[in-house]
């Protein structure tokens, strides 16, 4: 189905190149995602130079594939949106420059998008009553680069309530996976291993910071896991002295500590602002234990929970094109000399 307003979205802020077309901010006509996981796996983390080159190599092909699957011609597109912040500068530049070029050639409006806000809108797109009914809400974004809580009055009015003061939740998952010598990316590997472990085996610290605020800190728990694995005097060089069961217990206990803080802070924000809907986005929102705990606790507190399908938790351009629609209908266009930024609330 083609709507009246077709927005092309482009996402290239980290290690996924993605392009999508969304009609009227809600109907997905097509979404292509090229993951770079195999390219970064042996470095156990995203290498920025490799990431930007890989974006460059595939973005044009992805665009033509998208036009084919969506059955849309370039001239039918109403406006072009791309993420310009926050993210890896070289990676952002590839998507942003592609979007600007299409906008200039087609003489169609260009719209710059905040990646974190797009994750929240991505959750709203999964709401059964439609994204425009998903607001007001509290938004939790948990990814490899960000952990933040927002008060979201509308798709264009998202107020940051708190964010991580050090590592993002996904970063902690990835680093703990490295400590346990698990494959990259670490989040899904911990998720899988933790299913065989006991969440109450080890009492890893829950870092609440100020209980009344919505900031996070995950560097302490990462260090706690490191000392637990290597011993207080670092006498073990790595995790090879551990049995599979011990590793699974560490993964499950670590995961439980991170999840408890994420869930309780999100519920705390809902209560503080008297908002009874919670939108959750970002790669860590794919975590099965987090999803289960969110379902359990929001049901207890009478809060409506909106969780995206797994493929829309991690980076994708559908969320970018969706949010782009709201900026388009409000006339919020951006000039073609707008720059990228590694930071952005
Ligand atoms: O949103 P995303 O694709 O990229 C960023 O914007 O950072 O999130 C990637 C992060 C990685 O840290 C990855 O380990 C984590 O999401 N992740 C998970 C799971 N799937 C992906 N973390 C925990 N459990 C998972 N199942
Ligand atoms: Zn992301």
mmCIF file of C-alpha atoms and ligand atoms in Angstrom:
data_model
loop_
_atom_site.group_PDB
_atom_site.id
_atom_site.type_symbol
_atom_site.label_atom_id
_atom_site.label_comp_id
_atom_site.label_asym_id
_atom_site.label_seq_id
_atom_site.Cartn_x
_atom_site.Cartn_y
_atom_site.Cartn_z
ATOM 1 C CA UNK A 1 0.000 0.000 0.000
ATOM 2 C CA UNK A 2 1.348 3.420 -0.914
ATOM 3 C CA UNK A 3 0.321 6.311 1.307
ATOM 4 C CA UNK A 4 0.390 9.972 0.499
ATOM 5 C CA UNK A 5 3.687 10.739 2.152
ATOM 6 C CA UNK A 6 6.584 8.426 1.339
ATOM 7 C CA UNK A 7 9.718 9.059 3.387
ATOM 8 C CA UNK A 8 13.041 7.452 2.512
ATOM 9 C CA UNK A 9 15.101 6.799 5.653
ATOM 10 C CA UNK A 10 18.837 6.130 5.846
ATOM 11 C CA UNK A 11 20.686 4.772 8.889
ATOM 12 C CA UNK A 12 24.478 4.384 9.060
ATOM 13 C CA UNK A 13 25.426 5.559 12.554
ATOM 14 C CA UNK A 14 27.362 2.456 13.617
ATOM 15 C CA UNK A 15 27.783 -0.957 12.019
ATOM 16 C CA UNK A 16 24.484 -1.477 10.193
ATOM 17 C CA UNK A 17 23.735 0.105 6.846
ATOM 18 C CA UNK A 18 19.989 0.381 6.443
ATOM 19 C CA UNK A 19 17.529 2.048 4.075
ATOM 20 C CA UNK A 20 13.731 2.004 4.295
ATOM 21 C CA UNK A 21 10.588 3.569 2.910
ATOM 22 C CA UNK A 22 7.693 4.287 5.263
ATOM 23 C CA UNK A 23 4.290 5.633 4.232
ATOM 24 C CA UNK A 24 2.610 8.199 6.486
ATOM 25 C CA UNK A 25 4.915 7.448 9.422
ATOM 26 C CA UNK A 26 3.449 3.985 9.976
ATOM 27 C CA UNK A 27 3.312 1.617 6.997
ATOM 28 C CA UNK A 28 6.597 -0.034 6.145
ATOM 29 C CA UNK A 29 6.940 -0.516 2.379
ATOM 30 C CA UNK A 30 10.461 -1.922 2.545
ATOM 31 C CA UNK A 31 13.525 -2.075 4.790
ATOM 32 C CA UNK A 32 16.989 -3.353 3.867
ATOM 33 C CA UNK A 33 19.677 -3.948 6.489
ATOM 34 C CA UNK A 34 23.301 -4.917 5.812
ATOM 35 C CA UNK A 35 25.028 -5.983 9.011
ATOM 36 C CA UNK A 36 28.803 -5.708 9.373
ATOM 37 C CA UNK A 37 29.067 -8.171 12.267
ATOM 38 C CA UNK A 38 31.417 -10.597 10.403
ATOM 39 C CA UNK A 39 33.804 -7.727 9.560
ATOM 40 C CA UNK A 40 34.215 -6.626 13.185
ATOM 41 C CA UNK A 41 33.981 -10.030 14.899
ATOM 42 C CA UNK A 42 37.702 -10.737 15.094
ATOM 43 C CA UNK A 43 38.322 -7.318 16.715
ATOM 44 C CA UNK A 44 35.509 -7.959 19.253
ATOM 45 C CA UNK A 45 34.203 -4.447 18.651
ATOM 46 C CA UNK A 46 33.334 -1.998 15.892
ATOM 47 C CA UNK A 47 36.413 -0.608 14.096
ATOM 48 C CA UNK A 48 35.328 2.861 12.856
ATOM 49 C CA UNK A 49 37.428 2.903 9.655
ATOM 50 C CA UNK A 50 36.199 -0.549 8.614
ATOM 51 C CA UNK A 51 32.621 0.500 9.391
ATOM 52 C CA UNK A 52 32.611 3.630 7.233
ATOM 53 C CA UNK A 53 34.217 1.842 4.274
ATOM 54 C CA UNK A 54 31.681 -0.993 4.501
ATOM 55 C CA UNK A 55 28.786 1.511 4.525
ATOM 56 C CA UNK A 56 30.194 3.119 1.409
ATOM 57 C CA UNK A 57 30.552 -0.214 -0.378
ATOM 58 C CA UNK A 58 26.947 -1.316 0.039
ATOM 59 C CA UNK A 59 24.701 1.715 0.372
ATOM 60 C CA UNK A 60 23.920 2.252 -3.332
ATOM 61 C CA UNK A 61 23.116 -1.427 -3.908
ATOM 62 C CA UNK A 62 20.854 -1.454 -0.845
ATOM 63 C CA UNK A 63 18.994 1.592 -2.166
ATOM 64 C CA UNK A 64 18.266 -0.036 -5.522
ATOM 65 C CA UNK A 65 17.191 -3.273 -3.777
ATOM 66 C CA UNK A 66 14.862 -1.234 -1.579
ATOM 67 C CA UNK A 67 13.248 0.521 -4.540
ATOM 68 C CA UNK A 68 12.669 -2.884 -6.119
ATOM 69 C CA UNK A 69 11.134 -4.563 -3.076
ATOM 70 C CA UNK A 70 9.054 -1.509 -2.118
ATOM 71 C CA UNK A 71 7.949 -1.000 -5.718
ATOM 72 C CA UNK A 72 8.659 2.729 -5.442
ATOM 73 C CA UNK A 73 10.462 4.981 -7.918
ATOM 74 C CA UNK A 74 12.840 7.681 -6.657
ATOM 75 C CA UNK A 75 10.521 10.377 -8.029
ATOM 76 C CA UNK A 76 7.631 9.130 -5.878
ATOM 77 C CA UNK A 77 9.538 9.836 -2.663
ATOM 78 C CA UNK A 78 8.219 12.849 -0.733
ATOM 79 C CA UNK A 79 11.283 13.586 1.413
ATOM 80 C CA UNK A 80 14.590 12.040 2.490
ATOM 81 C CA UNK A 81 15.649 11.566 6.109
ATOM 82 C CA UNK A 82 18.971 10.365 7.501
ATOM 83 C CA UNK A 83 20.552 10.022 10.925
ATOM 84 C CA UNK A 84 23.157 12.739 11.498
ATOM 85 C CA UNK A 85 23.725 12.213 15.274
ATOM 86 C CA UNK A 86 24.918 10.610 17.515
ATOM 87 C CA UNK A 87 27.250 7.935 16.170
ATOM 88 C CA UNK A 88 30.600 7.269 14.530
ATOM 89 C CA UNK A 89 31.483 10.339 12.483
ATOM 90 C CA UNK A 90 32.847 8.508 9.422
ATOM 91 C CA UNK A 91 29.869 6.127 9.370
ATOM 92 C CA UNK A 92 27.307 8.916 9.785
ATOM 93 C CA UNK A 93 28.904 10.851 6.930
ATOM 94 C CA UNK A 94 28.221 8.068 4.419
ATOM 95 C CA UNK A 95 24.464 7.935 5.077
ATOM 96 C CA UNK A 96 24.129 11.684 5.478
ATOM 97 C CA UNK A 97 25.967 12.471 2.238
ATOM 98 C CA UNK A 98 23.927 9.860 0.352
ATOM 99 C CA UNK A 99 20.693 11.379 1.664
ATOM 100 C CA UNK A 100 21.761 14.946 0.886
ATOM 101 C CA UNK A 101 22.731 13.948 -2.657
ATOM 102 C CA UNK A 102 19.358 12.285 -3.324
ATOM 103 C CA UNK A 103 17.566 15.289 -1.854
ATOM 104 C CA UNK A 104 19.558 17.708 -4.021
ATOM 105 C CA UNK A 105 19.114 15.697 -7.233
ATOM 106 C CA UNK A 106 15.369 15.104 -6.687
ATOM 107 C CA UNK A 107 14.805 18.592 -5.269
ATOM 108 C CA UNK A 108 12.953 17.068 -2.313
ATOM 109 C CA UNK A 109 13.194 18.161 1.359
ATOM 110 C CA UNK A 110 15.985 16.797 3.530
ATOM 111 C CA UNK A 111 15.439 15.913 7.190
ATOM 112 C CA UNK A 112 18.172 15.145 9.774
ATOM 113 C CA UNK A 113 17.254 12.627 12.477
ATOM 114 C CA UNK A 114 18.515 11.919 16.011
ATOM 115 C CA UNK A 115 19.295 8.182 16.191
ATOM 116 C CA UNK A 116 18.172 7.768 19.824
ATOM 117 C CA UNK A 117 14.831 9.491 19.246
ATOM 118 C CA UNK A 118 14.401 7.223 16.207
ATOM 119 C CA UNK A 119 14.816 4.126 18.434
ATOM 120 C CA UNK A 120 11.896 5.359 20.579
ATOM 121 C CA UNK A 121 9.795 6.028 17.497
ATOM 122 C CA UNK A 122 10.736 2.534 16.257
ATOM 123 C CA UNK A 123 9.041 1.110 19.358
ATOM 124 C CA UNK A 124 5.997 3.346 18.755
ATOM 125 C CA UNK A 125 5.718 1.893 15.226
ATOM 126 C CA UNK A 126 5.047 -1.519 16.836
ATOM 127 C CA UNK A 127 2.142 -0.161 18.892
ATOM 128 C CA UNK A 128 -1.027 -2.007 17.911
ATOM 129 C CA UNK A 129 -3.124 1.190 17.879
ATOM 130 C CA UNK A 130 -0.603 2.940 15.613
ATOM 131 C CA UNK A 131 2.408 5.132 16.415
ATOM 132 C CA UNK A 132 0.485 8.380 16.889
ATOM 133 C CA UNK A 133 -1.501 6.756 19.743
ATOM 134 C CA UNK A 134 1.701 5.597 21.467
ATOM 135 C CA UNK A 135 2.334 9.032 23.029
ATOM 136 C CA UNK A 136 2.665 10.280 25.731
ATOM 137 C CA UNK A 137 5.045 7.622 27.000
ATOM 138 C CA UNK A 138 8.266 7.055 28.856
ATOM 139 C CA UNK A 139 10.965 5.925 26.412
ATOM 140 C CA UNK A 140 13.858 3.643 27.370
ATOM 141 C CA UNK A 141 16.683 3.302 24.832
ATOM 142 C CA UNK A 142 19.214 0.565 25.585
ATOM 143 C CA UNK A 143 21.862 -0.046 22.965
ATOM 144 C CA UNK A 144 25.581 -0.509 22.446
ATOM 145 C CA UNK A 145 26.180 3.237 22.497
ATOM 146 C CA UNK A 146 23.335 4.616 24.603
ATOM 147 C CA UNK A 147 21.276 4.018 27.711
ATOM 148 C CA UNK A 148 18.749 6.801 28.271
ATOM 149 C CA UNK A 149 15.277 7.482 29.618
ATOM 150 C CA UNK A 150 13.011 10.096 28.038
ATOM 151 C CA UNK A 151 9.692 11.705 28.776
ATOM 152 C CA UNK A 152 8.037 11.570 25.355
ATOM 153 C CA UNK A 153 5.074 13.873 24.894
ATOM 154 C CA UNK A 154 4.965 13.368 21.122
ATOM 155 C CA UNK A 155 7.306 12.038 18.401
ATOM 156 C CA UNK A 156 8.867 15.514 18.227
ATOM 157 C CA UNK A 157 8.904 16.317 21.939
ATOM 158 C CA UNK A 158 11.259 13.979 23.792
ATOM 159 C CA UNK A 159 12.811 15.286 27.003
ATOM 160 C CA UNK A 160 15.928 13.509 28.293
ATOM 161 C CA UNK A 161 15.423 12.484 31.934
ATOM 162 C CA UNK A 162 18.696 10.638 32.422
ATOM 163 C CA UNK A 163 21.415 8.649 30.699
ATOM 164 C CA UNK A 164 24.477 6.570 31.424
ATOM 165 C CA UNK A 165 27.374 8.359 33.064
ATOM 166 C CA UNK A 166 29.896 5.878 31.652
ATOM 167 C CA UNK A 167 29.311 2.623 29.703
ATOM 168 C CA UNK A 168 26.073 1.912 27.848
ATOM 169 C CA UNK A 169 24.208 -1.268 28.846
ATOM 170 C CA UNK A 170 25.051 -2.978 25.531
ATOM 171 C CA UNK A 171 28.704 -2.034 25.962
ATOM 172 C CA UNK A 172 28.671 -3.774 29.373
ATOM 173 C CA UNK A 173 27.143 -6.891 27.757
ATOM 174 C CA UNK A 174 29.826 -6.824 25.047
ATOM 175 C CA UNK A 175 32.695 -6.337 27.536
ATOM 176 C CA UNK A 176 31.474 -9.026 29.927
ATOM 177 C CA UNK A 177 31.159 -11.379 26.937
ATOM 178 C CA UNK A 178 34.821 -10.670 26.118
ATOM 179 C CA UNK A 179 35.797 -11.404 29.750
ATOM 180 C CA UNK A 180 33.951 -14.748 29.453
ATOM 181 C CA UNK A 181 35.551 -15.397 26.053
ATOM 182 C CA UNK A 182 32.194 -15.544 24.256
ATOM 183 C CA UNK A 183 31.760 -14.789 20.560
ATOM 184 C CA UNK A 184 31.006 -11.301 19.205
ATOM 185 C CA UNK A 185 28.543 -9.609 19.456
ATOM 186 C CA UNK A 186 28.442 -10.216 23.169
ATOM 187 C CA UNK A 187 24.835 -9.291 23.967
ATOM 188 C CA UNK A 188 23.158 -12.199 22.175
ATOM 189 C CA UNK A 189 25.900 -14.592 23.405
ATOM 190 C CA UNK A 190 25.296 -13.625 27.079
ATOM 191 C CA UNK A 191 21.536 -13.855 26.513
ATOM 192 C CA UNK A 192 21.916 -17.430 25.232
ATOM 193 C CA UNK A 193 24.416 -18.620 27.856
ATOM 194 C CA UNK A 194 22.393 -17.059 30.702
ATOM 195 C CA UNK A 195 19.458 -19.362 29.928
ATOM 196 C CA UNK A 196 21.465 -22.223 31.505
ATOM 197 C CA UNK A 197 22.544 -20.160 34.509
ATOM 198 C CA UNK A 198 21.083 -19.074 37.857
ATOM 199 C CA UNK A 199 20.303 -15.357 38.094
ATOM 200 C CA UNK A 200 20.767 -15.432 41.893
ATOM 201 C CA UNK A 201 24.092 -17.317 41.876
ATOM 202 C CA UNK A 202 26.221 -14.199 42.389
ATOM 203 C CA UNK A 203 25.064 -10.915 43.884
ATOM 204 C CA UNK A 204 26.656 -8.438 41.465
ATOM 205 C CA UNK A 205 26.189 -4.769 42.439
ATOM 206 C CA UNK A 206 23.143 -2.827 41.241
ATOM 207 C CA UNK A 207 24.257 0.740 40.596
ATOM 208 C CA UNK A 208 21.285 2.976 41.381
ATOM 209 C CA UNK A 209 23.210 6.286 41.662
ATOM 210 C CA UNK A 210 20.618 8.765 42.939
ATOM 211 C CA UNK A 211 17.445 6.668 43.348
ATOM 212 C CA UNK A 212 15.287 9.691 42.471
ATOM 213 C CA UNK A 213 17.090 10.384 39.209
ATOM 214 C CA UNK A 214 17.226 8.451 35.973
ATOM 215 C CA UNK A 215 20.951 8.259 35.272
ATOM 216 C CA UNK A 216 22.759 4.948 34.913
ATOM 217 C CA UNK A 217 26.282 3.580 35.416
ATOM 218 C CA UNK A 218 27.423 0.198 34.127
ATOM 219 C CA UNK A 219 31.222 0.394 34.386
ATOM 220 C CA UNK A 220 31.195 -0.834 38.013
ATOM 221 C CA UNK A 221 29.430 -4.095 37.266
ATOM 222 C CA UNK A 222 31.789 -4.784 34.366
ATOM 223 C CA UNK A 223 34.757 -4.403 36.760
ATOM 224 C CA UNK A 224 32.982 -6.564 39.365
ATOM 225 C CA UNK A 225 32.640 -9.361 36.785
ATOM 226 C CA UNK A 226 36.290 -8.948 35.780
ATOM 227 C CA UNK A 227 37.483 -9.388 39.397
ATOM 228 C CA UNK A 228 35.084 -12.268 39.956
ATOM 229 C CA UNK A 229 36.492 -14.088 36.919
ATOM 230 C CA UNK A 230 40.188 -13.269 37.381
ATOM 231 C CA UNK A 231 40.185 -13.330 41.195
ATOM 232 C CA UNK A 232 40.691 -10.362 43.572
ATOM 233 C CA UNK A 233 44.486 -10.457 43.012
ATOM 234 C CA UNK A 234 43.975 -11.077 39.253
ATOM 235 C CA UNK A 235 45.644 -14.490 39.634
ATOM 236 C CA UNK A 236 43.739 -16.011 36.702
ATOM 237 C CA UNK A 237 44.727 -14.632 33.272
ATOM 238 C CA UNK A 238 41.332 -15.345 31.720
ATOM 239 C CA UNK A 239 38.106 -17.319 32.153
ATOM 240 C CA UNK A 240 39.512 -20.714 31.104
ATOM 241 C CA UNK A 241 39.523 -22.046 34.727
ATOM 242 C CA UNK A 242 35.714 -21.752 34.870
ATOM 243 C CA UNK A 243 33.296 -24.576 34.096
ATOM 244 C CA UNK A 244 30.484 -23.999 31.582
ATOM 245 C CA UNK A 245 28.003 -23.933 34.487
ATOM 246 C CA UNK A 246 30.035 -21.297 36.340
ATOM 247 C CA UNK A 247 30.169 -19.167 33.200
ATOM 248 C CA UNK A 248 26.419 -19.511 32.711
ATOM 249 C CA UNK A 249 25.835 -18.469 36.354
ATOM 250 C CA UNK A 250 28.039 -15.397 35.869
ATOM 251 C CA UNK A 251 26.182 -14.462 32.652
ATOM 252 C CA UNK A 252 22.754 -14.905 34.274
ATOM 253 C CA UNK A 253 23.715 -13.007 37.451
ATOM 254 C CA UNK A 254 25.298 -10.150 35.490
ATOM 255 C CA UNK A 255 22.270 -9.919 33.222
ATOM 256 C CA UNK A 256 19.887 -9.900 36.201
ATOM 257 C CA UNK A 257 21.761 -7.003 37.831
ATOM 258 C CA UNK A 258 21.692 -4.863 34.665
ATOM 259 C CA UNK A 259 18.074 -5.698 33.879
ATOM 260 C CA UNK A 260 16.832 -4.904 37.396
ATOM 261 C CA UNK A 261 18.210 -1.364 37.217
ATOM 262 C CA UNK A 262 16.875 -0.767 33.681
ATOM 263 C CA UNK A 263 13.397 -2.022 34.553
ATOM 264 C CA UNK A 264 13.017 -0.297 37.921
ATOM 265 C CA UNK A 265 14.313 3.091 36.679
ATOM 266 C CA UNK A 266 11.897 2.951 33.727
ATOM 267 C CA UNK A 267 8.969 2.149 36.013
ATOM 268 C CA UNK A 268 10.127 4.890 38.385
ATOM 269 C CA UNK A 269 9.981 7.416 35.513
ATOM 270 C CA UNK A 270 6.453 6.282 34.583
ATOM 271 C CA UNK A 271 5.330 6.768 38.187
ATOM 272 C CA UNK A 272 7.086 10.109 38.662
ATOM 273 C CA UNK A 273 5.479 11.624 35.564
ATOM 274 C CA UNK A 274 2.199 9.771 35.869
ATOM 275 C CA UNK A 275 2.583 8.208 32.437
ATOM 276 C CA UNK A 276 1.307 4.658 32.026
ATOM 277 C CA UNK A 277 2.982 3.637 28.784
ATOM 278 C CA UNK A 278 6.591 2.510 28.277
ATOM 279 C CA UNK A 279 8.293 2.360 24.857
ATOM 280 C CA UNK A 280 11.545 0.374 24.732
ATOM 281 C CA UNK A 281 14.084 0.419 21.896
ATOM 282 C CA UNK A 282 17.744 -0.291 21.082
ATOM 283 C CA UNK A 283 19.678 -3.507 20.546
ATOM 284 C CA UNK A 284 19.553 -4.614 24.206
ATOM 285 C CA UNK A 285 15.724 -4.520 23.987
ATOM 286 C CA UNK A 286 16.185 -7.823 22.108
ATOM 287 C CA UNK A 287 17.414 -9.416 25.362
ATOM 288 C CA UNK A 288 15.015 -12.178 26.345
ATOM 289 C CA UNK A 289 15.425 -11.705 30.113
ATOM 290 C CA UNK A 290 14.914 -7.938 29.865
ATOM 291 C CA UNK A 291 11.779 -8.502 27.778
ATOM 292 C CA UNK A 292 10.432 -11.017 30.299
ATOM 293 C CA UNK A 293 11.115 -8.791 33.284
ATOM 294 C CA UNK A 294 9.595 -5.766 31.536
ATOM 295 C CA UNK A 295 6.436 -7.761 30.800
ATOM 296 C CA UNK A 296 6.217 -8.992 34.408
ATOM 297 C CA UNK A 297 6.889 -5.683 36.169
ATOM 298 C CA UNK A 298 4.798 -3.447 33.878
ATOM 299 C CA UNK A 299 1.853 -5.846 34.330
ATOM 300 C CA UNK A 300 2.250 -5.554 38.124
ATOM 301 C CA UNK A 301 2.351 -1.754 37.899
ATOM 302 C CA UNK A 302 -0.453 -1.440 35.342
ATOM 303 C CA UNK A 303 1.807 0.150 32.740
ATOM 304 C CA UNK A 304 1.290 -0.547 29.048
ATOM 305 C CA UNK A 305 4.490 -1.951 27.530
ATOM 306 C CA UNK A 306 5.430 -1.479 23.866
ATOM 307 C CA UNK A 307 8.316 -3.670 22.697
ATOM 308 C CA UNK A 308 9.372 -3.774 19.031
ATOM 309 C CA UNK A 309 9.855 -7.021 17.124
ATOM 310 C CA UNK A 310 13.437 -8.230 17.468
ATOM 311 C CA UNK A 311 14.496 -6.953 14.024
ATOM 312 C CA UNK A 312 13.352 -3.424 14.912
ATOM 313 C CA UNK A 313 15.253 -3.349 18.219
ATOM 314 C CA UNK A 314 18.657 -3.163 16.559
ATOM 315 C CA UNK A 315 19.588 -0.359 14.163
ATOM 316 C CA UNK A 316 17.298 0.005 11.148
ATOM 317 C CA UNK A 317 16.109 2.739 8.803
ATOM 318 C CA UNK A 318 12.366 2.096 9.279
ATOM 319 C CA UNK A 319 12.519 4.027 12.559
ATOM 320 C CA UNK A 320 14.368 6.856 10.771
ATOM 321 C CA UNK A 321 11.842 7.133 7.936
ATOM 322 C CA UNK A 322 8.988 6.898 10.467
ATOM 323 C CA UNK A 323 10.251 9.769 12.602
ATOM 324 C CA UNK A 324 11.131 11.699 9.420
ATOM 325 C CA UNK A 325 7.415 11.787 8.569
ATOM 326 C CA UNK A 326 6.619 13.804 11.711
ATOM 327 C CA UNK A 327 9.293 16.342 10.966
ATOM 328 C CA UNK A 328 8.046 16.510 7.369
ATOM 329 C CA UNK A 329 4.398 17.219 8.232
ATOM 330 C CA UNK A 330 5.560 19.891 10.668
ATOM 331 C CA UNK A 331 7.762 21.539 8.040
ATOM 332 C CA UNK A 332 10.940 20.805 9.997
ATOM 333 C CA UNK A 333 13.419 20.501 7.126
ATOM 334 C CA UNK A 334 17.190 20.836 7.388
ATOM 335 C CA UNK A 335 19.702 22.637 5.179
ATOM 336 C CA UNK A 336 22.045 20.580 2.991
ATOM 337 C CA UNK A 337 25.097 21.971 4.808
ATOM 338 C CA UNK A 338 24.061 20.405 8.136
ATOM 339 C CA UNK A 339 26.917 18.357 9.638
ATOM 340 C CA UNK A 340 27.203 15.064 11.515
ATOM 341 C CA UNK A 341 27.833 14.953 15.257
ATOM 342 C CA UNK A 342 29.250 12.144 17.388
ATOM 343 C CA UNK A 343 27.097 13.304 20.304
ATOM 344 C CA UNK A 344 23.437 14.217 20.645
ATOM 345 C CA UNK A 345 20.832 13.721 23.332
HETATM 346 O O1 LIG B 1 20.912 -0.456 18.820
HETATM 347 P P1 LIG B 1 22.108 -1.242 18.378
HETATM 348 O O2 LIG B 1 21.928 -2.151 17.191
HETATM 349 O O3 LIG B 1 23.321 -0.321 18.029
HETATM 350 C C1 LIG B 1 23.640 0.848 18.748
HETATM 351 O O4 LIG B 1 22.979 1.896 18.509
HETATM 352 O O5 LIG B 1 24.519 0.718 19.632
HETATM 353 O O6 LIG B 1 22.588 -2.082 19.669
HETATM 354 C C2 LIG B 1 23.681 -2.965 19.623
HETATM 355 C C3 LIG B 1 23.897 -3.532 21.036
HETATM 356 C C4 LIG B 1 25.165 -4.363 21.179
HETATM 357 O O7 LIG B 1 25.850 -3.948 22.350
HETATM 358 C C5 LIG B 1 24.637 -5.798 21.320
HETATM 359 O O8 LIG B 1 25.491 -6.641 22.097
HETATM 360 C C6 LIG B 1 23.327 -5.543 22.037
HETATM 361 O O9 LIG B 1 22.801 -4.394 21.388
HETATM 362 N N1 LIG B 1 22.407 -6.674 21.909
HETATM 363 C C7 LIG B 1 21.985 -7.412 22.967
HETATM 364 C C8 LIG B 1 21.165 -8.442 22.435
HETATM 365 N N2 LIG B 1 21.092 -8.277 21.076
HETATM 366 C C9 LIG B 1 21.854 -7.176 20.777
HETATM 367 N N3 LIG B 1 22.253 -7.297 24.280
HETATM 368 C C10 LIG B 1 21.689 -8.205 25.101
HETATM 369 N N4 LIG B 1 20.920 -9.231 24.683
HETATM 370 C C11 LIG B 1 20.623 -9.381 23.368
HETATM 371 N N5 LIG B 1 19.832 -10.397 22.959
HETATM 372 ZN ZN1 LIG B 2 21.025 2.149 17.828
#
